[in-house]
CSV table of C-alpha atoms and ligand atoms in Angstrom, one decimal:
chain,number,residue,atom,x,y,z
A,1,MET,CA,-0.2,35.5,-8.6
A,2,SER,CA,-0.4,32.7,-5.9
A,3,ASN,CA,1.7,29.7,-6.7
A,4,LYS,CA,-0.4,27.6,-4.3
A,5,LYS,CA,-1.0,24.1,-5.6
A,6,THR,CA,-4.7,23.0,-5.0
A,7,VAL,CA,-6.0,19.4,-4.5
A,8,ILE,CA,-9.4,17.7,-4.5
A,9,LEU,CA,-9.7,14.6,-2.5
A,10,VAL,CA,-11.7,11.4,-3.5
A,11,GLY,CA,-12.3,9.2,-0.4
A,12,ALA,CA,-11.8,10.6,3.1
A,13,GLY,CA,-11.0,7.4,4.7
A,14,LEU,CA,-7.6,6.5,6.6
A,15,ARG,CA,-5.3,7.2,3.6
A,16,GLY,CA,-7.1,10.2,2.5
A,17,VAL,CA,-6.5,11.7,5.9
A,18,VAL,CA,-2.9,10.8,5.9
A,19,TYR,CA,-2.2,12.8,2.5
A,20,THR,CA,-4.4,15.7,3.5
A,21,ASN,CA,-2.8,16.1,6.8
A,22,TYR,CA,0.5,16.6,5.1
A,23,ILE,CA,-1.3,19.4,3.0
A,24,LEU,CA,-2.7,20.9,6.4
A,25,LYS,CA,0.8,21.4,7.8
A,26,ARG,CA,2.0,23.4,4.6
A,27,GLN,CA,-0.9,25.6,3.9
A,28,GLU,CA,1.0,28.4,2.6
A,29,ASP,CA,1.9,26.2,-0.4
A,30,TYR,CA,-0.9,23.6,-0.9
A,31,GLN,CA,-4.7,23.5,-0.2
A,32,VAL,CA,-7.3,20.9,-0.3
A,33,VAL,CA,-10.3,22.7,-2.2
A,34,ALA,CA,-12.9,19.9,-2.4
A,35,VAL,CA,-13.8,16.4,-1.2
A,36,ALA,CA,-16.0,13.6,-2.1
A,37,GLU,CA,-16.8,11.0,0.5
A,38,PRO,CA,-20.1,9.1,1.2
A,39,LEU,CA,-19.7,8.8,4.9
A,40,ALA,CA,-21.0,11.9,6.7
A,41,ASP,CA,-18.7,11.7,9.7
A,42,ARG,CA,-15.7,11.5,7.4
A,43,ARG,CA,-16.9,14.1,4.9
A,44,THR,CA,-17.6,16.6,7.7
A,45,PHE,CA,-14.3,15.9,9.4
A,46,LEU,CA,-12.4,16.6,6.2
A,47,GLN,CA,-14.5,19.6,5.5
A,48,LYS,CA,-14.1,21.1,8.8
A,49,THR,CA,-10.3,20.4,9.0
A,50,HIS,CA,-9.6,22.2,5.5
A,51,ASN,CA,-12.3,24.7,5.9
A,52,ILE,CA,-13.9,23.7,2.6
A,53,PRO,CA,-17.0,25.5,1.4
A,54,GLU,CA,-20.4,23.6,1.3
A,55,ASP,CA,-20.5,23.7,-2.5
A,56,MET,CA,-17.1,22.0,-2.8
A,57,VAL,CA,-18.2,18.9,-0.8
A,58,PHE,CA,-19.7,16.0,-2.3
A,59,GLU,CA,-20.9,12.5,-1.5
A,60,ASP,CA,-19.8,10.7,-4.5
A,61,TRP,CA,-16.7,11.1,-6.7
A,62,LYS,CA,-18.9,11.2,-9.7
A,63,ASP,CA,-20.6,14.4,-8.9
A,64,LEU,CA,-17.1,16.1,-8.0
A,65,LEU,CA,-15.5,14.7,-11.3
A,66,ALA,CA,-18.4,15.8,-13.4
A,67,LYS,CA,-17.5,19.4,-12.7
A,68,PRO,CA,-15.1,21.2,-14.7
A,69,LYS,CA,-11.4,21.0,-13.5
A,70,MET,CA,-11.1,23.0,-10.3
A,71,ALA,CA,-7.7,22.2,-9.0
A,72,ASP,CA,-4.2,21.3,-9.9
A,73,ALA,CA,-4.2,17.8,-8.4
A,74,CYS,CA,-6.6,15.0,-7.6
A,75,ILE,CA,-5.8,12.4,-4.7
A,76,ILE,CA,-7.7,9.1,-5.0
A,77,CYS,CA,-8.0,7.1,-1.8
A,78,THR,CA,-11.2,5.0,-2.4
A,79,MET,CA,-11.0,1.2,-1.6
A,80,ASP,CA,-9.2,-1.1,-4.0
A,81,ARG,CA,-12.2,-1.8,-6.3
A,82,ASP,CA,-13.0,1.6,-6.8
A,83,HIS,CA,-9.8,3.0,-8.2
A,84,THR,CA,-10.1,2.8,-12.0
A,85,GLU,CA,-13.3,4.7,-12.7
A,86,PRO,CA,-12.6,7.7,-10.6
A,87,THR,CA,-8.9,7.6,-12.1
A,88,LEU,CA,-10.1,7.4,-15.7
A,89,ALA,CA,-12.5,10.3,-15.0
A,90,ALA,CA,-9.8,12.4,-13.4
A,91,ILE,CA,-7.3,11.7,-16.3
A,92,GLU,CA,-10.1,12.9,-18.7
A,93,LYS,CA,-10.2,16.2,-16.7
A,94,GLY,CA,-6.5,16.5,-16.9
A,95,TYR,CA,-5.8,16.5,-13.2
A,96,GLU,CA,-2.4,15.5,-12.0
A,97,ILE,CA,-3.1,12.2,-10.1
A,98,LEU,CA,-1.9,10.6,-6.8
A,99,LEU,CA,-3.5,7.1,-6.7
A,100,GLU,CA,-3.6,4.7,-3.9
A,101,LYS,CA,-2.2,1.3,-4.6
A,102,PRO,CA,-3.3,-1.2,-5.9
A,103,ALA,CA,-3.7,0.9,-9.0
A,104,ALA,CA,-6.6,-1.4,-10.1
A,105,GLU,CA,-8.1,-4.8,-9.1
A,106,ASN,CA,-7.2,-6.5,-12.4
A,107,PRO,CA,-4.3,-6.3,-15.1
A,108,GLU,CA,-6.7,-5.2,-17.7
A,109,ASP,CA,-8.0,-2.2,-15.8
A,110,CYS,CA,-4.3,-1.4,-14.9
A,111,MET,CA,-3.4,-1.4,-18.6
A,112,LYS,CA,-6.7,0.8,-19.5
A,113,MET,CA,-5.5,3.4,-17.1
A,114,VAL,CA,-1.9,3.4,-18.5
A,115,LEU,CA,-3.2,3.9,-22.2
A,116,ALA,CA,-5.6,6.7,-21.1
A,117,SER,CA,-2.9,8.6,-19.1
A,118,GLU,CA,-0.4,8.2,-22.0
A,119,GLU,CA,-3.0,9.4,-24.5
A,120,LYS,CA,-3.9,12.5,-22.3
A,121,ASN,CA,-0.2,13.0,-21.2
A,122,VAL,CA,-1.4,13.0,-17.6
A,123,ASN,CA,0.8,12.0,-14.7
A,124,VAL,CA,-0.6,9.2,-12.3
A,125,LEU,CA,1.6,8.6,-9.4
A,126,VAL,CA,0.7,5.4,-7.7
A,127,CYS,CA,1.4,5.3,-3.9
A,128,HIS,CA,4.2,2.9,-3.8
A,129,VAL,CA,5.2,4.6,-0.7
A,130,LEU,CA,8.3,2.2,0.0
A,131,ARG,CA,10.2,3.9,-2.8
A,132,TYR,CA,10.1,7.4,-1.0
A,133,THR,CA,11.6,5.9,2.3
A,134,PRO,CA,14.9,6.9,3.4
A,135,PHE,CA,15.4,3.0,3.9
A,136,PHE,CA,14.8,2.0,0.3
A,137,THR,CA,16.4,5.1,-1.3
A,138,THR,CA,19.6,4.5,0.6
A,139,LEU,CA,19.6,0.9,-0.6
A,140,LYS,CA,18.9,2.0,-4.2
A,141,ASN,CA,21.7,4.5,-4.1
A,142,LEU,CA,24.1,1.9,-2.5
A,143,ILE,CA,23.4,-0.6,-5.4
A,144,ASP,CA,23.6,2.1,-8.0
A,145,ASP,CA,26.9,3.2,-6.7
A,146,GLY,CA,28.2,-0.1,-7.0
A,147,ALA,CA,28.7,-1.0,-3.3
A,148,ILE,CA,28.1,-4.7,-3.8
A,149,GLY,CA,28.8,-5.1,-7.8
A,150,LYS,CA,26.3,-6.8,-9.7
A,151,VAL,CA,23.0,-7.7,-8.0
A,152,MET,CA,22.7,-11.5,-8.1
A,153,GLN,CA,20.0,-12.5,-5.7
A,154,ILE,CA,17.7,-10.9,-3.1
A,155,ARG,CA,15.8,-12.5,-0.2
A,156,HIS,CA,13.0,-10.3,1.0
A,157,THR,CA,10.6,-10.7,3.9
A,158,GLU,CA,7.3,-9.0,4.4
A,159,ASP,CA,6.3,-9.9,8.0
A,160,VAL,CA,2.7,-9.0,8.1
A,161,GLY,CA,2.4,-9.4,12.1
A,162,HIS,CA,-0.3,-11.6,13.6
A,163,LEU,CA,-2.4,-8.8,15.0
A,164,HIS,CA,-2.1,-6.6,11.8
A,165,GLN,CA,-3.3,-9.8,9.8
A,166,SER,CA,-6.3,-10.4,12.1
A,167,HIS,CA,-7.2,-6.6,11.8
A,168,SER,CA,-6.8,-5.9,8.1
A,169,PHE,CA,-6.8,-9.3,6.2
A,170,VAL,CA,-9.2,-11.4,8.4
A,171,ARG,CA,-11.6,-9.0,9.8
A,172,GLY,CA,-11.1,-6.0,7.8
A,173,ASN,CA,-11.3,-4.4,4.4
A,174,TRP,CA,-8.9,-6.8,2.8
A,175,GLY,CA,-9.8,-10.1,4.3
A,176,ASN,CA,-12.0,-11.1,1.2
A,177,SER,CA,-10.5,-10.9,-2.3
A,178,ASP,CA,-14.0,-10.9,-3.8
A,179,GLU,CA,-14.7,-7.8,-2.2
A,180,SER,CA,-11.1,-6.2,-2.3
A,181,THR,CA,-8.1,-7.9,-3.9
A,182,PRO,CA,-5.7,-10.7,-3.5
A,183,MET,CA,-3.4,-10.4,-0.6
A,184,ILE,CA,-0.2,-10.6,-2.7
A,185,LEU,CA,-1.6,-7.6,-4.7
A,186,GLN,CA,-2.8,-5.7,-1.7
A,187,LYS,CA,0.0,-6.2,0.8
A,188,CYS,CA,2.9,-7.0,-1.6
A,189,CYS,CA,2.6,-5.0,-4.6
A,190,HIS,CA,4.9,-2.5,-2.7
A,191,ASP,CA,7.5,-5.3,-2.3
A,192,LEU,CA,7.2,-6.7,-5.8
A,193,ASP,CA,7.6,-3.1,-7.2
A,194,ILE,CA,10.7,-2.6,-4.8
A,195,LEU,CA,12.5,-5.7,-5.9
A,196,GLN,CA,12.0,-4.8,-9.6
A,197,TRP,CA,13.4,-1.3,-8.7
A,198,LEU,CA,16.5,-2.6,-6.9
A,199,VAL,CA,17.2,-5.2,-9.5
A,200,GLY,CA,16.7,-2.7,-12.3
A,201,THR,CA,15.6,-5.0,-15.0
A,202,ARG,CA,12.4,-6.8,-16.0
A,203,CYS,CA,11.0,-9.9,-14.2
A,204,THR,CA,10.8,-12.8,-16.6
A,205,ARG,CA,9.3,-15.8,-14.7
A,206,ILE,CA,7.3,-16.1,-11.6
A,207,GLN,CA,6.2,-18.8,-9.2
A,208,SER,CA,4.3,-18.8,-6.0
A,209,PHE,CA,2.7,-21.1,-3.2
A,210,GLY,CA,0.4,-19.7,-0.4
A,211,LYS,CA,-2.7,-20.7,1.3
A,212,LEU,CA,-5.2,-19.7,4.2
A,213,SER,CA,-4.4,-22.3,6.7
A,214,HIS,CA,-4.8,-20.9,10.1
A,215,PHE,CA,-7.7,-18.3,10.3
A,216,THR,CA,-10.4,-20.9,9.3
A,217,LYS,CA,-13.4,-22.4,10.9
A,218,GLU,CA,-11.5,-25.8,11.4
A,219,ASN,CA,-9.3,-23.9,13.8
A,220,CYS,CA,-12.3,-22.4,15.9
A,221,PRO,CA,-12.1,-23.2,19.6
A,222,GLU,CA,-14.9,-25.3,20.8
A,223,GLY,CA,-17.9,-23.2,22.0
A,224,ALA,CA,-16.4,-19.9,20.8
A,225,PRO,CA,-19.4,-17.5,19.9
A,226,LEU,CA,-19.4,-15.6,16.6
A,227,ARG,CA,-18.5,-12.3,18.5
A,228,CYS,CA,-15.7,-12.2,21.0
A,229,ILE,CA,-17.9,-10.1,23.5
A,230,ASP,CA,-20.5,-12.8,23.8
A,231,GLY,CA,-18.8,-14.9,26.6
A,232,CYS,CA,-16.1,-16.7,24.7
A,233,PRO,CA,-14.6,-19.6,26.6
A,234,VAL,CA,-11.1,-18.8,25.6
A,235,GLY,CA,-11.6,-14.9,25.6
A,236,ASP,CA,-8.8,-14.7,28.4
A,237,THR,CA,-6.0,-16.4,26.4
A,238,CYS,CA,-7.0,-15.7,22.9
A,239,TYR,CA,-4.5,-13.2,21.3
A,240,TYR,CA,-7.3,-12.2,18.7
A,241,ASN,CA,-9.9,-11.5,21.4
A,242,ALA,CA,-11.5,-8.4,19.5
A,243,ALA,CA,-12.7,-6.9,22.7
A,244,LYS,CA,-9.2,-6.8,24.1
A,245,ILE,CA,-7.6,-5.4,20.8
A,246,TYR,CA,-9.8,-2.5,20.2
A,247,ASN,CA,-10.0,-1.5,23.7
A,248,ASP,CA,-6.4,-1.7,24.4
A,249,PRO,CA,-4.9,1.8,24.7
A,250,ASN,CA,-1.7,0.4,23.3
A,251,SER,CA,-3.2,-0.9,20.0
A,252,PRO,CA,-2.5,1.4,17.0
A,253,GLU,CA,-4.9,4.2,16.6
A,254,TRP,CA,-5.7,3.3,13.0
A,255,PHE,CA,-7.0,0.0,14.3
A,256,LYS,CA,-9.7,1.8,16.0
A,257,THR,CA,-10.3,4.5,13.2
A,258,ALA,CA,-10.7,1.7,10.7
A,259,ALA,CA,-12.9,-0.5,13.0
A,260,THR,CA,-15.2,2.4,13.8
A,261,LYS,CA,-15.0,4.4,10.5
A,262,LYS,CA,-14.7,7.5,12.9
A,263,HIS,CA,-11.6,9.8,12.7
A,264,ASP,CA,-12.0,10.4,16.5
A,265,PRO,CA,-13.6,7.4,17.8
A,266,THR,CA,-15.2,7.2,21.4
A,267,PRO,CA,-15.5,4.0,23.7
A,268,ALA,CA,-19.1,3.9,22.6
A,269,ASP,CA,-18.2,3.7,18.8
A,270,ILE,CA,-15.8,1.0,19.7
A,271,ASP,CA,-18.4,-0.9,21.6
A,272,ARG,CA,-20.7,-0.4,18.5
A,273,ALA,CA,-18.0,-1.8,16.4
A,274,LEU,CA,-17.6,-4.8,18.4
A,275,ARG,CA,-21.3,-5.7,18.3
A,276,THR,CA,-22.1,-4.8,14.7
A,277,THR,CA,-19.1,-5.1,12.4
A,278,ASN,CA,-16.8,-7.6,11.1
A,279,TYR,CA,-14.2,-6.1,13.7
A,280,GLY,CA,-16.0,-7.8,16.5
A,281,LYS,CA,-16.1,-11.4,15.0
A,282,CYS,CA,-14.1,-14.4,16.0
A,283,VAL,CA,-11.0,-14.6,13.5
A,284,TYR,CA,-11.9,-18.2,13.0
A,285,GLN,CA,-15.6,-17.4,12.0
A,286,SER,CA,-15.0,-14.5,9.7
A,287,ASN,CA,-15.7,-14.3,5.9
A,288,ASN,CA,-12.0,-14.1,5.1
A,289,ASN,CA,-10.7,-16.0,2.2
A,290,VAL,CA,-7.1,-14.3,1.7
A,291,VAL,CA,-3.9,-16.3,2.4
A,292,ASP,CA,-2.1,-16.1,5.6
A,293,HIS,CA,1.1,-17.2,4.3
A,294,GLN,CA,2.8,-17.1,0.8
A,295,VAL,CA,6.1,-17.3,-1.0
A,296,VAL,CA,7.1,-16.0,-4.4
A,297,ASN,CA,10.2,-16.9,-6.5
A,298,MET,CA,11.1,-14.5,-9.2
A,299,GLU,CA,13.5,-14.4,-12.2
A,300,PHE,CA,14.9,-11.2,-13.6
A,301,GLU,CA,16.6,-10.5,-16.8
A,302,GLY,CA,20.4,-10.9,-16.3
A,303,ASP,CA,20.1,-14.0,-14.3
A,304,VAL,CA,19.0,-12.3,-11.0
A,305,TYR,CA,16.7,-14.2,-8.7
A,306,ALA,CA,14.6,-12.9,-5.8
A,307,SER,CA,12.3,-14.6,-3.2
A,308,LEU,CA,9.6,-13.1,-1.3
A,309,SER,CA,8.1,-14.5,2.1
A,310,MET,CA,5.0,-13.0,3.4
A,311,ALA,CA,3.4,-14.5,6.5
A,312,ALA,CA,1.1,-13.6,9.4
A,313,PHE,CA,2.8,-15.4,12.0
A,314,ASN,CA,5.4,-13.0,13.5
A,315,GLN,CA,5.7,-9.6,15.2
A,316,GLY,CA,5.6,-7.7,11.7
A,317,GLY,CA,8.2,-5.8,9.8
A,318,ARG,CA,10.3,-6.0,6.6
A,319,ASP,CA,13.8,-7.0,6.0
A,320,ILE,CA,16.0,-7.6,3.1
A,321,TYR,CA,19.2,-9.3,2.2
A,322,ILE,CA,20.9,-8.3,-1.1
A,323,MET,CA,23.7,-10.4,-2.6
A,324,GLY,CA,25.9,-9.0,-5.2
A,325,THR,CA,29.1,-10.1,-7.0
A,326,GLY,CA,31.2,-7.7,-4.8
A,327,GLY,CA,29.4,-7.9,-1.5
A,328,THR,CA,26.2,-8.0,0.6
A,329,LEU,CA,23.6,-5.5,2.0
A,330,TYR,CA,21.4,-6.7,4.9
A,331,ALA,CA,18.9,-4.6,6.8
A,332,LYS,CA,15.8,-4.6,8.8
A,333,MET,CA,13.4,-1.6,7.9
A,334,LYS,CA,12.9,-0.8,11.7
A,335,ASP,CA,16.6,-0.3,12.3
A,336,ASP,CA,18.5,2.9,11.5
A,337,HIS,CA,21.2,1.2,9.6
A,338,ILE,CA,22.1,-1.0,6.7
A,339,THR,CA,24.8,-3.7,7.2
A,340,HIS,CA,27.3,-3.6,4.3
A,341,PHE,CA,29.8,-6.4,3.8
A,342,ASP,CA,32.5,-5.8,1.2
A,343,PHE,CA,34.3,-8.7,-0.3
A,344,LYS,CA,37.3,-6.6,-1.5
A,345,THR,CA,38.1,-5.3,2.1
A,346,GLY,CA,36.6,-8.1,4.2
A,347,GLU,CA,35.1,-5.3,6.3
A,348,THR,CA,31.5,-5.0,7.7
A,349,LYS,CA,30.2,-1.4,8.1
A,350,GLU,CA,26.9,-0.1,9.3
A,351,ILE,CA,25.6,2.5,7.0
A,352,PRO,CA,23.0,5.0,8.7
A,353,VAL,CA,19.6,5.4,7.0
A,354,VAL,CA,19.0,9.1,6.8
A,355,ASN,CA,16.5,11.3,5.3
A,356,ALA,CA,18.3,12.9,2.2
A,357,ILE,CA,16.3,16.1,2.6
A,358,THR,CA,16.7,16.8,6.3
A,359,GLY,CA,19.7,14.7,7.2
A,360,GLU,CA,17.7,13.1,9.9
A,361,HIS,CA,16.7,9.4,10.5
A,362,PHE,CA,12.9,9.6,10.7
A,363,HIS,CA,10.2,7.1,10.8
A,364,GLY,CA,6.4,8.2,10.6
A,365,GLY,CA,3.8,6.5,8.3
A,366,HIS,CA,5.5,3.6,6.2
A,367,GLY,CA,8.9,4.5,7.5
A,368,GLY,CA,8.7,8.0,6.3
A,369,GLY,CA,7.3,6.9,2.8
A,370,ASP,CA,3.9,8.7,3.2
A,371,ILE,CA,5.8,12.2,3.7
A,372,GLY,CA,8.3,11.1,1.0
A,373,ILE,CA,5.7,10.5,-1.6
A,374,MET,CA,3.8,13.7,-0.9
A,375,GLN,CA,7.1,15.6,-1.1
A,376,ALA,CA,7.9,13.9,-4.5
A,377,PHE,CA,4.4,14.5,-5.8
A,378,PHE,CA,4.4,18.2,-5.2
A,379,GLU,CA,7.8,18.7,-6.3
A,380,ARG,CA,7.3,17.3,-9.7
A,381,MET,CA,4.2,19.3,-10.0
A,382,LYS,CA,6.4,22.3,-9.5
A,383,GLY,CA,9.1,21.1,-11.7
A,384,GLU,CA,11.5,20.6,-8.9
A,385,TYR,CA,11.8,16.8,-8.7
A,386,THR,CA,15.3,15.5,-8.8
A,387,GLY,CA,15.0,12.1,-7.1
A,388,LYS,CA,14.8,8.7,-8.7
A,389,SER,CA,11.8,7.2,-6.9
A,390,ILE,CA,9.0,8.5,-9.1
A,391,CYS,CA,8.0,6.1,-11.9
A,392,SER,CA,5.4,6.1,-14.6
A,393,LEU,CA,2.0,4.6,-14.3
A,394,ARG,CA,3.1,2.0,-16.9
A,395,GLN,CA,6.1,1.0,-14.8
A,396,SER,CA,3.8,0.8,-11.7
A,397,CYS,CA,1.3,-1.4,-13.6
A,398,GLU,CA,3.9,-3.6,-15.1
A,399,ASN,CA,5.2,-4.3,-11.4
A,400,HIS,CA,1.4,-4.9,-10.4
A,401,LEU,CA,1.4,-7.5,-13.2
A,402,MET,CA,3.9,-9.6,-11.2
A,403,ALA,CA,1.4,-9.7,-8.4
A,404,PHE,CA,-1.4,-10.8,-10.7
A,405,ALA,CA,1.0,-13.3,-12.2
A,406,ALA,CA,2.0,-14.7,-8.8
A,407,GLU,CA,-1.6,-15.1,-7.9
A,408,LYS,CA,-2.2,-17.0,-11.1
A,409,SER,CA,0.7,-19.3,-10.3
A,410,ARG,CA,-0.6,-19.9,-6.7
A,411,LEU,CA,-3.9,-20.9,-8.0
A,412,GLU,CA,-3.2,-22.8,-10.8
A,413,GLY,CA,0.3,-24.4,-9.7
A,414,THR,CA,2.1,-23.1,-12.8
A,415,VAL,CA,5.2,-21.0,-13.5
A,416,VAL,CA,4.2,-18.0,-15.2
A,417,ASP,CA,6.2,-16.6,-18.1
A,418,MET,CA,5.8,-12.9,-17.6
A,419,ASN,CA,6.5,-12.1,-21.5
A,420,GLU,CA,3.6,-14.4,-22.3
A,421,TYR,CA,1.5,-13.1,-19.5
A,422,VAL,CA,1.8,-9.4,-20.6
A,423,ALA,CA,1.2,-10.2,-24.1
A,424,GLU,CA,-2.1,-12.1,-23.0
A,425,VAL,CA,-3.2,-9.0,-21.1
A,426,GLU,CA,-2.6,-6.6,-23.8
A,427,ASN,CA,-4.4,-8.9,-26.3
A,428,SER,CA,-7.4,-9.1,-24.1
A,429,ILE,CA,-7.8,-5.2,-24.1
A,430,LYS,CA,-7.2,-5.0,-27.8
A,431,GLY,CA,-9.6,-7.7,-28.4
B,1,LIG,N1,0.0,3.2,0.3
B,1,LIG,C1,0.0,2.3,1.3
B,1,LIG,O1,0.8,1.8,1.7
B,1,LIG,C2,-1.6,1.9,1.8
B,1,LIG,C3,-1.8,1.6,2.9
B,1,LIG,C4,-3.1,1.4,3.3
B,1,LIG,C5,-4.2,1.3,2.3
B,1,LIG,N2,-3.8,1.7,1.2
B,1,LIG,C6,-4.7,1.6,0.2
B,1,LIG,O2,-5.5,2.9,0.2
B,1,LIG,C7,-6.9,2.7,-0.2
B,1,LIG,C8,-7.8,3.3,0.8
B,1,LIG,O3,-7.7,2.7,1.9
B,1,LIG,P1,-8.2,3.1,3.4
B,1,LIG,O4,-7.6,2.5,4.5
B,1,LIG,O5,-8.1,4.7,3.4
B,1,LIG,O6,-9.8,2.9,3.2
B,1,LIG,P2,-11.0,3.5,3.9
B,1,LIG,O7,-12.3,2.5,3.8
B,1,LIG,O8,-10.7,4.0,5.3
B,1,LIG,O9,-11.2,4.7,2.9
B,1,LIG,C9,-11.8,4.7,1.7
B,1,LIG,C10,-12.9,5.7,1.7
B,1,LIG,O10,-13.4,5.8,0.2
B,1,LIG,C11,-14.8,6.3,0.4
B,1,LIG,N3,-15.6,6.0,-0.7
B,1,LIG,C12,-16.3,4.9,-1.1
B,1,LIG,N4,-17.2,5.2,-2.2
B,1,LIG,C13,-16.8,6.4,-2.4
B,1,LIG,C14,-17.3,7.3,-3.5
B,1,LIG,N5,-18.1,6.8,-4.4
B,1,LIG,N6,-16.8,8.6,-3.7
B,1,LIG,C15,-15.8,9.0,-2.8
B,1,LIG,N7,-15.5,8.3,-1.8
B,1,LIG,C16,-15.9,7.0,-1.6
B,1,LIG,C17,-15.1,5.4,1.7
B,1,LIG,O11,-16.5,5.9,2.3
B,1,LIG,C18,-14.0,5.5,2.7
B,1,LIG,O12,-14.2,6.5,3.6
B,1,LIG,C19,-7.1,1.3,-0.4
B,1,LIG,O13,-7.2,1.1,-1.9
B,1,LIG,C20,-5.8,0.5,0.2
B,1,LIG,O14,-5.6,-0.5,-0.4
B,1,LIG,C21,-2.6,1.9,0.7
């Protein structure tokens, strides 16, 4: 009997293709057997790539998940506000689930999914891909092995990058929280999850400041048209000129794929996107409302403190400084090493970041996290998982609550007590 694991895909956008491409390279073990995607180009691309029969191709997840269970696993890669319903439907059918983050757009939906998955005893793995990177697993192992004693404080930075901000959080899918989710959830639920994982205890209080200050109409250059291609007087010098960004051969491919909604865009597709979509608009005249800089302070059980800085105004990348009673760990995610200072010896050492499986340092999507999570997802399904990155949906959602609480603090100017906040959410579901 074949031991091949089969998968259905909900949402064949950028993330759906990243995960199913992993499967494509391991067809002797895994296979995509059905897809649901409303956009014809994306649907056909996925169908052809995986050779999926016509009767297993759907325009809407509702039709796919209305069918009897047809595979081992379901990968859900729809947009932020379309996660809860398909996940609840897939839980009901008993699929093993890989769910893109954020798990849901609000704390109540997060908890609803937790309760449903626990009742049906179904695994839902949220794509906190950073947990599966060689970088963060090495840091976690060093802390667990006592390299710096007890963790006391962490300074963590998520530099979004000025162009990434303009693409995703001004012009793109996540620019407006009314259509997607707040930026601290969307961009930093990874970071908050990682901080909780590294500290190893629960967050007790959280506080945040943040604002949209730069990408606003008040900063629009005089005479700038709504679309960059319509003769902008500062087009030559503006870093955010859309015509330059999306036609630049050095721009990331996924900028173009996202802007055109085509997996293999032509120059004509890009031209159309510049003329007809938000991706062609002036960054100072878009309908964005998410912050462009934010800070979060956290208190954890055991008197551990952490701070997170997220801002648009930089080149991009993450770095982390972890201070313990016996030493420090400092690292930039783009580097291939972690710097360890040991109080006992007074020595500073560079510890290489390597993939525990292949012994190599590799990057790739999200510092190796995209591959890492797929490996872990399938290993668990086969009963072979031995790592410490996988966590329950409950743990993921509790960590998401830190992001919702940070947003509440930012908007209300308060310090949020996490115990009270979690109780509030649980009561609102019961009530
Ligand atoms: N883990 C990470 O680091 C990471 C990185 C980027 C994005 N994401 C998350 O992944 C999710 C998807 O992001 P993306 O960039 O792939 O977006 P995308 O817009 O490229 O893909 C979403 C796809 O869902 C499809 N869809 C919409 N309605 C549907 C329906 N009823 N049935 C089936 N499919 C439907 C859309 O047509 C689209 O193709 C988002 O929630 C995003 O926040 C996670």
